[in-house]
XYZ file of C-alpha atoms in Angstrom:
332
model
C -56.275 219.905 241.276
C -57.909 220.891 244.577
C -56.671 221.417 248.128
C -58.125 219.392 251.000
C -57.738 220.019 254.723
C -58.112 217.170 257.194
C -58.534 217.752 260.917
C -57.656 214.922 263.293
C -58.614 213.914 266.818
C -55.057 214.129 268.195
C -53.147 215.978 270.889
C -51.271 219.225 270.291
C -47.889 217.513 270.068
C -49.065 215.676 266.919
C -49.795 217.096 263.479
C -53.526 217.637 263.669
C -54.196 219.733 260.568
C -53.088 218.245 257.266
C -53.111 219.780 253.771
C -53.385 217.477 250.754
C -53.852 217.848 247.029
C -56.751 216.055 245.372
C -56.839 215.156 241.689
C -60.435 215.159 240.472
C -59.428 213.211 237.368
C -58.031 210.216 239.240
C -59.382 210.573 242.785
C -55.817 210.570 244.105
C -54.868 212.262 247.402
C -51.302 213.404 247.998
C -49.804 214.858 251.179
C -48.612 218.474 250.965
C -47.957 219.868 254.445
C -49.464 220.260 257.903
C -48.952 221.493 261.429
C -49.634 220.737 265.087
C -49.947 222.884 268.164
C -53.738 222.686 268.502
C -55.286 220.283 270.994
C -57.977 218.113 269.369
C -58.541 220.133 266.138
C -61.587 218.088 265.236
C -63.621 220.443 263.057
C -62.719 223.201 260.607
C -64.306 225.593 258.179
C -62.680 227.915 255.666
C -63.346 231.480 254.557
C -62.330 231.378 250.912
C -62.681 235.117 250.379
C -60.388 236.078 253.262
C -58.261 232.883 253.169
C -58.847 232.141 256.852
C -58.988 228.652 258.327
C -61.051 228.328 261.508
C -60.640 225.298 263.732
C -61.932 224.196 267.111
C -59.857 222.893 269.970
C -62.289 220.300 271.306
C -61.257 220.267 274.943
C -64.001 219.385 277.403
C -63.628 221.984 280.126
C -62.510 225.075 278.236
C -62.867 224.926 274.447
C -61.242 227.334 272.021
C -61.512 228.490 268.428
C -58.430 229.338 266.367
C -58.108 231.433 263.241
C -55.200 230.978 260.792
C -54.333 233.053 257.748
C -53.515 230.620 254.926
C -51.051 231.786 252.269
C -51.021 230.543 248.647
C -48.060 228.339 249.624
C -50.187 226.892 252.490
C -48.160 228.383 255.305
C -50.459 229.238 258.208
C -50.136 232.264 260.477
C -52.184 232.226 263.681
C -54.442 235.276 263.853
C -56.241 234.563 267.115
C -57.268 231.996 269.687
C -60.460 232.734 271.636
C -62.605 230.798 274.082
C -65.605 229.036 272.576
C -67.573 229.926 275.735
C -68.382 226.261 276.316
C -66.896 222.787 276.577
C -66.000 220.389 273.775
C -66.659 222.623 270.749
C -67.268 220.082 267.979
C -68.636 222.051 265.005
C -68.181 225.418 263.278
C -70.305 227.139 260.662
C -69.271 230.413 259.026
C -71.967 232.970 258.270
C -72.234 233.563 254.478
C -71.111 237.163 255.011
C -68.005 235.936 256.840
C -68.620 238.192 259.840
C -69.593 235.571 262.437
C -68.942 231.982 263.366
C -71.482 229.596 264.907
C -69.921 227.230 267.455
C -71.537 224.060 268.842
C -70.246 223.261 272.349
C -71.205 219.650 272.939
C -70.205 219.025 276.562
C -71.943 222.040 278.102
C -74.988 222.351 275.816
C -73.884 225.831 274.777
C -74.477 227.533 271.458
C -72.113 230.407 270.726
C -72.042 232.876 267.864
C -68.702 234.642 267.678
C -69.306 238.002 266.021
C -66.147 239.554 264.649
C -67.495 243.123 264.567
C -69.844 243.178 267.554
C -70.563 241.411 270.838
C -70.931 237.643 270.877
C -74.163 235.713 271.365
C -74.227 232.687 273.647
C -76.983 230.557 275.155
C -76.935 227.536 277.463
C -79.728 224.980 277.367
C -81.114 222.945 280.258
C -83.102 219.717 280.388
C -82.708 216.070 279.455
C -83.909 213.621 276.844
C -84.976 210.003 276.947
C -81.681 208.159 276.366
C -80.359 207.251 279.850
C -76.699 207.783 278.927
C -76.457 210.120 275.938
C -79.292 212.524 276.798
C -78.764 213.403 280.445
C -78.474 217.044 279.373
C -78.297 219.299 276.337
C -75.588 218.538 273.763
C -75.318 221.113 270.974
C -73.793 219.297 268.012
C -73.960 221.423 264.836
C -75.429 224.495 263.176
C -76.498 225.525 259.684
C -76.959 229.078 258.394
C -79.955 229.914 256.215
C -81.870 232.965 254.932
C -78.576 234.408 253.642
C -77.151 234.340 257.136
C -79.953 236.044 259.052
C -81.109 232.722 260.549
C -79.335 229.668 261.878
C -80.538 226.138 262.662
C -78.880 224.469 265.664
C -79.052 220.729 266.436
C -79.377 219.740 270.105
C -78.627 216.020 270.367
C -79.406 215.899 274.080
C -82.846 217.498 273.983
C -84.118 216.089 270.659
C -84.792 219.371 268.940
C -83.590 221.875 266.387
C -83.309 225.467 267.619
C -84.128 227.914 264.832
C -82.779 231.400 265.505
C -84.336 233.924 263.139
C -83.951 237.575 262.197
C -80.423 237.939 263.577
C -81.248 236.226 266.900
C -84.297 238.343 267.683
C -86.660 235.351 267.316
C -86.326 231.687 268.308
C -88.365 228.625 267.392
C -88.010 225.000 268.512
C -88.500 222.093 266.098
C -89.098 218.917 268.106
C -88.016 215.548 266.726
C -89.051 212.085 267.986
C -87.673 211.141 271.424
C -84.351 209.328 271.266
C -83.434 210.679 267.816
C -80.336 212.606 268.885
C -80.067 215.132 266.014
C -76.408 215.491 265.062
C -75.676 217.030 261.646
C -77.960 218.646 259.064
C -78.251 219.356 255.348
C -80.734 221.630 253.581
C -82.306 221.445 250.131
C -81.238 223.944 247.492
C -84.599 225.728 247.705
C -84.250 225.850 251.536
C -87.656 224.204 252.098
C -86.516 220.777 253.349
C -84.134 219.995 256.182
C -82.408 216.610 256.420
C -81.208 215.591 259.892
C -78.908 212.724 260.861
C -80.336 211.098 263.991
C -77.217 209.867 265.772
C -78.967 207.771 268.420
C -81.818 206.380 266.308
C -79.719 205.713 263.174
C -82.276 207.515 261.040
C -82.516 210.416 258.638
C -85.358 212.805 259.372
C -86.881 214.898 256.595
C -88.337 218.118 257.999
C -90.495 220.441 255.953
C -89.602 223.996 256.911
C -92.014 226.901 256.991
C -94.114 228.700 259.622
C -94.859 225.361 261.341
C -92.001 222.946 260.561
C -92.828 219.248 260.765
C -91.151 215.873 260.328
C -92.605 214.386 257.132
C -90.409 211.301 256.812
C -88.188 209.125 258.979
C -85.978 206.555 257.235
C -83.368 204.162 258.660
C -79.686 204.479 257.831
C -79.187 200.720 258.296
C -80.009 197.471 256.499
C -82.973 195.697 258.140
C -80.842 192.712 259.170
C -78.193 194.760 261.032
C -78.739 194.546 264.798
C -75.384 195.574 266.288
C -74.683 198.948 267.880
C -74.563 201.916 265.500
C -74.604 205.705 265.552
C -75.239 207.930 262.544
C -72.805 210.790 262.021
C -72.437 213.080 259.009
C -74.942 213.943 256.279
C -74.618 215.688 252.902
C -76.676 216.285 249.789
C -75.099 216.035 246.363
C -74.666 219.534 244.872
C -77.561 218.947 242.445
C -79.814 217.833 245.321
C -80.659 214.479 243.729
C -78.863 212.252 246.232
C -78.260 212.237 249.972
C -75.585 210.400 251.949
C -75.281 209.624 255.678
C -72.441 207.874 257.511
C -72.869 204.963 259.941
C -70.415 204.248 262.756
C -70.847 200.615 263.697
C -72.125 199.365 260.367
C -69.175 201.394 258.988
C -70.899 202.477 255.825
C -72.340 205.373 253.885
C -76.108 205.063 253.443
C -77.124 206.263 249.966
C -80.535 207.779 249.132
C -82.324 209.225 246.144
C -84.044 212.501 247.031
C -87.286 213.344 245.256
C -86.874 216.841 243.867
C -90.498 217.826 244.421
C -91.276 216.352 247.846
C -87.819 215.867 249.356
C -88.749 212.306 250.289
C -85.910 209.792 250.381
C -85.567 206.315 248.911
C -82.772 204.101 250.216
C -80.441 202.991 247.429
C -78.092 200.843 249.498
C -74.893 201.064 251.502
C -71.250 201.603 250.596
C -68.913 199.914 253.064
C -66.044 202.078 254.293
C -63.497 201.655 257.103
C -63.888 201.925 260.861
C -65.792 204.885 262.359
C -66.679 207.128 259.404
C -67.340 210.412 261.208
C -67.108 213.085 258.542
C -67.142 213.019 254.758
C -67.345 215.473 251.887
C -68.010 215.609 248.156
C -65.233 217.039 246.012
C -65.828 220.290 244.034
C -66.296 218.384 240.778
C -68.994 216.166 242.382
C -67.184 213.110 241.025
C -65.989 211.664 244.341
C -67.009 211.264 247.972
C -64.127 211.343 250.457
C -64.702 209.679 253.824
C -62.697 210.254 257.007
C -62.522 206.970 258.919
C -61.448 207.997 262.414
C -60.640 204.597 263.920
C -59.534 203.263 260.536
C -56.869 206.015 260.385
C -57.689 206.605 256.745
C -59.427 208.691 254.138
C -61.123 206.555 251.506
C -62.120 207.931 248.110
C -65.284 206.667 246.395
C -66.409 207.482 242.852
C -70.002 208.733 242.525
C -72.066 207.346 239.658
C -73.511 210.549 238.202
C -76.678 208.821 236.999
C -77.562 206.625 239.964
C -75.752 208.297 242.886
C -74.242 204.943 243.884
C -70.756 205.026 245.433
C -67.988 202.735 244.283
C -65.736 200.788 246.590
C -62.628 202.761 247.526
C -60.524 203.862 244.573
C -57.830 205.091 246.966
C -56.950 204.729 250.631
C -54.907 207.572 252.144
C -53.435 206.789 255.551
C -53.873 209.509 258.187
C -54.192 209.382 261.963
C -57.762 209.802 263.260
C -59.256 212.041 260.548
C -62.590 213.479 261.694
C -63.159 216.519 259.458
C -62.556 216.979 255.717
C -62.806 220.416 254.066
C -61.995 221.515 250.531
C -60.516 225.006 250.379
C -59.931 225.203 246.612
């Protein structure tokens, strides 16, 4: 039995953080407890060593980050609430050492690193991309630690690039992606040589070979060729063994499924698993047997079995009703 946290796009007077149990034998979710009091708690991460839950408050003008101490009985004691130093913080990533927290502030194009033992790092980005509506300015959307926490990759949806901070923020490199891509979320191969990027605006997955001169080596659609309606790609995850990659589609309302070549990192589309409305965030359970999808407009979490040989997802084996779930995190 595992414990799952779901964060929801709701106001502070509604329960926005929900704890559930998850049975890896059956794929069954059961409600345990939860709490409100945080405005728009749309993204969380968890420090398993210190038992601290971090969550954003995704308010546009003055975002915040909360820290809660989580007891074995799942009672939560607020430790702090600090400004995210930007607007609409929409993503958190905890440094592997647990001593700093990367914050993506979408509205203001601000990347913040909250250091718990030293001064914070923050940087605002200027410019615009090619999309007339979505890329009028920088929009920092996610970050991903690498090199054991000495480097961090930051996705800027507005300016079509990945910012690669290296050597504890002493160096910085830009990885450009095709205009109109809108990089949103990222996943990295187990050997840390290949970066997979969900292009929100282009509905594509980009495969980037890392190294001294990173380059895009493959671009592959997240959609069936006959789908012509509006769509935006959202979340992206590799299976723990690195053999399969999944990316969510909002519009087509599906999870695109890929086989990942272990040598080259190149992707082959396997098909699509239909889910419910607006699948923003999803996760793979600790046993790797199930994929859980948070369907924000569908007000549900759907559970899909993963075929361990083919990587194909089943139709939903369970539907758990929850208001506007947008972030799913396993803490045990």
